mmCIF file of C-alpha atoms and ligand atoms in Angstrom:
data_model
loop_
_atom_site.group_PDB
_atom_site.id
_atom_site.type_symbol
_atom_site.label_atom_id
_atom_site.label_comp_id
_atom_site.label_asym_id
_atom_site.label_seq_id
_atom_site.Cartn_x
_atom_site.Cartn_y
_atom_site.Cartn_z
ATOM 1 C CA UNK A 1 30.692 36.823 39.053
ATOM 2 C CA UNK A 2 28.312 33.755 37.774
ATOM 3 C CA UNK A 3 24.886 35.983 38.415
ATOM 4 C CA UNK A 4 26.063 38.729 36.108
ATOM 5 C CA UNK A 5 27.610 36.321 33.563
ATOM 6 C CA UNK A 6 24.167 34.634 33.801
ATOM 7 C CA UNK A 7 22.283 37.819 33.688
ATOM 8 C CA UNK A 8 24.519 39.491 30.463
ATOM 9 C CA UNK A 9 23.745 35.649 28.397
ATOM 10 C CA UNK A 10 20.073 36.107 29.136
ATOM 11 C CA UNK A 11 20.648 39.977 27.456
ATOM 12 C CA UNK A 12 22.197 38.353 24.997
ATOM 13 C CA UNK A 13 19.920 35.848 23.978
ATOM 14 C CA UNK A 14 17.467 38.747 22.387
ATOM 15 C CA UNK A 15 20.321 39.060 20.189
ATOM 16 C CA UNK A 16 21.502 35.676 18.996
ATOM 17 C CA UNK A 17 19.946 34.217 16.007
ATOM 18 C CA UNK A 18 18.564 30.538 16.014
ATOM 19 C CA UNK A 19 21.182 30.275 12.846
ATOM 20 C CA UNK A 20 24.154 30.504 15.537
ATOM 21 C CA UNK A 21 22.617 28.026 18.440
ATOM 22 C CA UNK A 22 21.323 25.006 16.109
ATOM 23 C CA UNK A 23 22.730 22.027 14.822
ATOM 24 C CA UNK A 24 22.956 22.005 11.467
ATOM 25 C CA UNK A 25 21.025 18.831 9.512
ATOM 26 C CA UNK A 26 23.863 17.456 8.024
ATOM 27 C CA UNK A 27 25.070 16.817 11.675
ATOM 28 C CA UNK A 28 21.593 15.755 12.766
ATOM 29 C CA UNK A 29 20.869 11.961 13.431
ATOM 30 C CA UNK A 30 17.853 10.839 11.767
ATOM 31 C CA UNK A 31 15.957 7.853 11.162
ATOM 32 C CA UNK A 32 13.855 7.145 8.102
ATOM 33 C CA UNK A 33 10.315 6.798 8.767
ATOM 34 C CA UNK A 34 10.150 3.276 6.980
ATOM 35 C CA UNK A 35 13.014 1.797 8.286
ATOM 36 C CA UNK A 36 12.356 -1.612 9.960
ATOM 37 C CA UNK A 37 13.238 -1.618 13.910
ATOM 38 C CA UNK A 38 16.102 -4.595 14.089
ATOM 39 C CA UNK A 39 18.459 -5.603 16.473
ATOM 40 C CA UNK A 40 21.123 -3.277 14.106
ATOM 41 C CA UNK A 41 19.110 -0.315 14.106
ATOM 42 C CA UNK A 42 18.517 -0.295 18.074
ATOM 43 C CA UNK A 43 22.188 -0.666 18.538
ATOM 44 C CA UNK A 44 22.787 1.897 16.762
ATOM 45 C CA UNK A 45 20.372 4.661 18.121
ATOM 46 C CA UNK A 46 21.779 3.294 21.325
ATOM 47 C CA UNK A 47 25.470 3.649 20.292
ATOM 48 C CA UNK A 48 24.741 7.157 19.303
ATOM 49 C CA UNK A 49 23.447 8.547 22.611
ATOM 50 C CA UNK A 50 21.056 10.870 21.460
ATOM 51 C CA UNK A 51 17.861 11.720 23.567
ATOM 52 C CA UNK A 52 15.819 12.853 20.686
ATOM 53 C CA UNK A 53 15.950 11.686 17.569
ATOM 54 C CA UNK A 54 14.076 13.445 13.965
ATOM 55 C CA UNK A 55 12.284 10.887 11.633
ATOM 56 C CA UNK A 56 12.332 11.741 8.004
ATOM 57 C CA UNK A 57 10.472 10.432 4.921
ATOM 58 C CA UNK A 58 12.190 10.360 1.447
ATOM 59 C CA UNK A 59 14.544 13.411 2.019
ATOM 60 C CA UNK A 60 16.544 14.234 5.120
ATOM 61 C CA UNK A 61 14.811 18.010 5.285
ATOM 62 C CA UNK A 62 11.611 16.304 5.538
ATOM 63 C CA UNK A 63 10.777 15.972 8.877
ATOM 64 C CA UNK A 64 7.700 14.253 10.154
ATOM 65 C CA UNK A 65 8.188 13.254 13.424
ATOM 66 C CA UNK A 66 10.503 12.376 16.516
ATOM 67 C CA UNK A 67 10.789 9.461 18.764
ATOM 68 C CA UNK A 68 12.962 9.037 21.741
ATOM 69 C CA UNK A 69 15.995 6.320 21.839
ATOM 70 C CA UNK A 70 13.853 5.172 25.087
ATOM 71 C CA UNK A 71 11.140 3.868 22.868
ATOM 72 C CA UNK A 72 13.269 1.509 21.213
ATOM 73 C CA UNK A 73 12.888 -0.603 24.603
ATOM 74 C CA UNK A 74 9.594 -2.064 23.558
ATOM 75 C CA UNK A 75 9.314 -3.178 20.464
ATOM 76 C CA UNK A 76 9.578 -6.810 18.973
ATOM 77 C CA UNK A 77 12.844 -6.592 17.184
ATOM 78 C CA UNK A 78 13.031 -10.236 15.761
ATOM 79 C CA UNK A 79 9.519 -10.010 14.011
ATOM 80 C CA UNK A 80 10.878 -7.793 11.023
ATOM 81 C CA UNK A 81 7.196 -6.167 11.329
ATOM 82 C CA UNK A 82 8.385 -2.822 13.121
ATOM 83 C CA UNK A 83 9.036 -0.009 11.554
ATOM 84 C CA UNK A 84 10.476 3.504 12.587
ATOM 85 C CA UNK A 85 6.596 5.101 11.737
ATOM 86 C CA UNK A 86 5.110 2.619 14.148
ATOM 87 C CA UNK A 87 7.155 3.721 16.959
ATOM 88 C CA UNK A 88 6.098 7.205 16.142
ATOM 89 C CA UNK A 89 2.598 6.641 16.400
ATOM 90 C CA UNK A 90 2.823 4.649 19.389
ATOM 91 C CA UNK A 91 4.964 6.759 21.338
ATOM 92 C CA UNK A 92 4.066 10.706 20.737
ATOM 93 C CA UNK A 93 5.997 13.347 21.242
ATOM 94 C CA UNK A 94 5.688 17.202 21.079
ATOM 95 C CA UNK A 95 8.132 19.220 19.586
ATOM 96 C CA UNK A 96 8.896 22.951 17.828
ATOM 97 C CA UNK A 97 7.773 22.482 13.702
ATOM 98 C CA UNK A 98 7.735 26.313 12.789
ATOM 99 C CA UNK A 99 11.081 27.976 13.772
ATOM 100 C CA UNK A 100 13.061 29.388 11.628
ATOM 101 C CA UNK A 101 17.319 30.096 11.908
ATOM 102 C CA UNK A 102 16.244 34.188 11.977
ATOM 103 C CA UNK A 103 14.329 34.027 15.088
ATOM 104 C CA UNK A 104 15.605 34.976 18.483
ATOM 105 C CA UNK A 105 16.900 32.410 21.024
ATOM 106 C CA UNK A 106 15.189 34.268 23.763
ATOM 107 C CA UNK A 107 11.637 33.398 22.012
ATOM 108 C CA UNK A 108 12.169 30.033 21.024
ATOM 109 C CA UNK A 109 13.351 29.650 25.117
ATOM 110 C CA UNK A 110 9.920 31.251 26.035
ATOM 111 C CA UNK A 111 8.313 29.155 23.255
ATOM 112 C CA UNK A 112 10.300 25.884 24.595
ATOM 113 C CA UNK A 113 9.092 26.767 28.029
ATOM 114 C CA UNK A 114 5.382 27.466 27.246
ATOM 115 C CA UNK A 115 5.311 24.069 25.352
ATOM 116 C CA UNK A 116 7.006 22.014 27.664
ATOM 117 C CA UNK A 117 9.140 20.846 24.704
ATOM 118 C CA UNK A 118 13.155 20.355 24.325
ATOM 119 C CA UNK A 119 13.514 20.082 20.814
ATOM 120 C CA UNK A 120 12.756 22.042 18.097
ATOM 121 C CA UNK A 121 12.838 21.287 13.883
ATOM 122 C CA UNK A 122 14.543 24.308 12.126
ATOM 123 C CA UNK A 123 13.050 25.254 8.836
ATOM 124 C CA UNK A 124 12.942 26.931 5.937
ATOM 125 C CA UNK A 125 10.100 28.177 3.974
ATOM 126 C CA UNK A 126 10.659 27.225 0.135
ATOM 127 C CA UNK A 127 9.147 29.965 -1.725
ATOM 128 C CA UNK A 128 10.377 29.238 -5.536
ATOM 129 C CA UNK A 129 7.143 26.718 -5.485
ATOM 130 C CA UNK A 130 4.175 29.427 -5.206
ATOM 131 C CA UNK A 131 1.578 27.525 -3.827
ATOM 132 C CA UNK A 132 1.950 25.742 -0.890
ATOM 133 C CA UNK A 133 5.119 26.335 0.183
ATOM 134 C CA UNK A 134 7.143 23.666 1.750
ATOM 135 C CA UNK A 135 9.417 23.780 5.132
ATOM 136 C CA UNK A 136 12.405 22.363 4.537
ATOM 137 C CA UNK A 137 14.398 21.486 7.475
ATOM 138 C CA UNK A 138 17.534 23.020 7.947
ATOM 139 C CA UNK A 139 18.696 21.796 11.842
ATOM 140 C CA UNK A 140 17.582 21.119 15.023
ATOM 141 C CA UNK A 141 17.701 23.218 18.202
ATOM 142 C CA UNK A 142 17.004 21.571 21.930
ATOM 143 C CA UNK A 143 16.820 23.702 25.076
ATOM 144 C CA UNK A 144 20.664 22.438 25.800
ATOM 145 C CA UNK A 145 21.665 24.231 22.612
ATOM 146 C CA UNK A 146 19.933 27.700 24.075
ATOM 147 C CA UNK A 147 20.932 27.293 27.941
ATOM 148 C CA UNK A 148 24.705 26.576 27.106
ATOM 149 C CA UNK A 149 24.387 29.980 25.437
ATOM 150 C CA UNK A 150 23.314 31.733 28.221
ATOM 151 C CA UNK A 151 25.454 30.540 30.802
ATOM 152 C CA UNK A 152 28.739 30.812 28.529
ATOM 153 C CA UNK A 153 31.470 32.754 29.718
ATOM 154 C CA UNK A 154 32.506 35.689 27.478
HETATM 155 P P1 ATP B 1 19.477 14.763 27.027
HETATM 156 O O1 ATP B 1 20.588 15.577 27.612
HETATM 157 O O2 ATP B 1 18.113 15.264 27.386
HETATM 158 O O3 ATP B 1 19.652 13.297 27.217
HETATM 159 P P2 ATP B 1 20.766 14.789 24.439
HETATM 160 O O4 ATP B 1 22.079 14.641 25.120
HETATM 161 O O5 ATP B 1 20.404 13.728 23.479
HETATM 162 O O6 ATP B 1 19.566 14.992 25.443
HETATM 163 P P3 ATP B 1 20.649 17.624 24.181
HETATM 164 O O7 ATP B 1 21.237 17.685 25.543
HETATM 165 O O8 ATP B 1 19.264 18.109 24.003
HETATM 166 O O9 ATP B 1 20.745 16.117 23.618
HETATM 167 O O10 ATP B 1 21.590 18.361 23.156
HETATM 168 C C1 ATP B 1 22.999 18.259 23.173
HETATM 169 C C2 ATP B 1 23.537 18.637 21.806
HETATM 170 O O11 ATP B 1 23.255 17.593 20.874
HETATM 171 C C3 ATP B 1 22.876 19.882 21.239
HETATM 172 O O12 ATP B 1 23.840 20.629 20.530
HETATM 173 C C4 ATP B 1 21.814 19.336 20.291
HETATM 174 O O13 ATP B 1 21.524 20.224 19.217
HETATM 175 C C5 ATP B 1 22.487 18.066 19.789
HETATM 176 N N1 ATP B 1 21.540 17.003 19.418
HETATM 177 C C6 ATP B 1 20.432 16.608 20.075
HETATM 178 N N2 ATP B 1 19.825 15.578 19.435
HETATM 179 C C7 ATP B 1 20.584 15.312 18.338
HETATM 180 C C8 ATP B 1 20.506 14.367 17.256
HETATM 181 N N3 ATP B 1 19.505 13.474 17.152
HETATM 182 N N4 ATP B 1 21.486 14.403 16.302
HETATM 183 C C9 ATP B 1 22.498 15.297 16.383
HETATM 184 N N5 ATP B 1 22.625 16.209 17.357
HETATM 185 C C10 ATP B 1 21.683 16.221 18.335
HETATM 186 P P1 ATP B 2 11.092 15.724 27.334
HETATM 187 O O1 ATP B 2 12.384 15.585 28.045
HETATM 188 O O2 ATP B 2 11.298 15.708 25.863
HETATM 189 O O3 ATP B 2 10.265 16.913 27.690
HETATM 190 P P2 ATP B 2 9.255 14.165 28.979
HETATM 191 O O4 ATP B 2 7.946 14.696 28.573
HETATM 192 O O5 ATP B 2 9.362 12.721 29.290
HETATM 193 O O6 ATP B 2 10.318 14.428 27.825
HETATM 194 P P3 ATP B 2 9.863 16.327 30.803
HETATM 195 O O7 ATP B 2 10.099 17.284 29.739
HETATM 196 O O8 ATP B 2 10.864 16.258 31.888
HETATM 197 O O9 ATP B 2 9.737 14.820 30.328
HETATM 198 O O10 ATP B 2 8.452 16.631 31.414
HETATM 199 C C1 ATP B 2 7.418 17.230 30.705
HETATM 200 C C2 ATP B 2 6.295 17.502 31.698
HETATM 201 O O11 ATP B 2 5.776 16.269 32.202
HETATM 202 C C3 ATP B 2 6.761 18.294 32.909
HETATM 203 O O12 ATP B 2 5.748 19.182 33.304
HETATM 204 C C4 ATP B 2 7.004 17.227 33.970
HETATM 205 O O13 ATP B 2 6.827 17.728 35.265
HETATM 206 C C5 ATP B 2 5.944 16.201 33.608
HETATM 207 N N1 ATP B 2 6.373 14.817 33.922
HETATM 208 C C6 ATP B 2 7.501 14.193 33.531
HETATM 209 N N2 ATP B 2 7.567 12.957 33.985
HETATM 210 C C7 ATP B 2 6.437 12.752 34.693
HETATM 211 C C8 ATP B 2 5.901 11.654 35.422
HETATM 212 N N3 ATP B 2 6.539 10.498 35.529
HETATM 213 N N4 ATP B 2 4.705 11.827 35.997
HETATM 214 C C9 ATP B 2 4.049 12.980 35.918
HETATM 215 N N5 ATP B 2 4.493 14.056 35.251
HETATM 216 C C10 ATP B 2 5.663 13.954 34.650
#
């Protein structure tokens, strides 16, 4: 019955790596940070349908930041004088920057929950460069991703 295929997911969860839950970047839809908001570039968050969406700068698995397809309401889109980083700053919005694809679902759904946050960057610590090592992203993972995997039928 739906309790016990509810209850064995949860179990299960402990078990299943972020690696298996996430999107993977290449499937990700992103917006460069320095992009200027248009009439185009609306349309097309829009046309996607995405609630969340990752801003990069220079390379894709550099992510700093995330702004909601809802902000794209506001601006002035005829001025040319918008960019993607403006609606970032204006509109801020918390998300996961320090899980990584071996962690457990079941304590980035705690995490999620104690955060209050739905989306979470996936990375990857680079460790050839030996100071300062940089976290490359690798996918994304939003609550949906972890609750479809607990209530999925076996
Ligand atoms: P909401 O349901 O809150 O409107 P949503 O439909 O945009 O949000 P989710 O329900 O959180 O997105 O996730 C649905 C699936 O889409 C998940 O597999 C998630 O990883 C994926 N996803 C979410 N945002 C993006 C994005 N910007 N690019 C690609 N895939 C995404
Ligand atoms: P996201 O879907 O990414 O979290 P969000 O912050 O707009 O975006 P929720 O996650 O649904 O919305 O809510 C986060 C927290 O803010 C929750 O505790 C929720 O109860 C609260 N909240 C959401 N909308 C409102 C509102 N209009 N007024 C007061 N509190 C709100």
């Amino acid at each position: 019955d739906r309790e016990k295929i509810i209850m064995t997911g949860v179990l299960s969860l402990k078990e299943k790596k972020i690696r298996v839950v996430m999107t993977n970047l290449e499937d990700v839809f992103m917006l460069e940070a320095n992009r200027i908001v248009d009439d185009e570039l609306v349309l097309n968050v829009y046309g996607f349908g995405y609630s969340r969406i990752p801003v990069y700068e220079r390379e894709k698995d550099n992510i700093v930041g995330l702004v909601y397809a809802r902000d794209f309401a506001l601006p002035d889109t005829e001025s040319g004088k918008f960019t993607v980083r403006h609606i970032m700053s204006f509109c801020k919005h918390r998300y996961g920057t320090s899980i990584t694809p071996d962690d457990s679902s079941y304590d980035v759904f705690n995490l999620f929950k104690k955060e209050q946050y739905h989306l979470g960057v996936v990375v990857e610590y680079d460790n050839t460069s030996e100071k300062d090592p940089r976290a490359r992203a690798v996918g994304i993972v939003t609550l949906e991703d972890i609750i479809e995997e607990m209530i999925q039928e076996e």
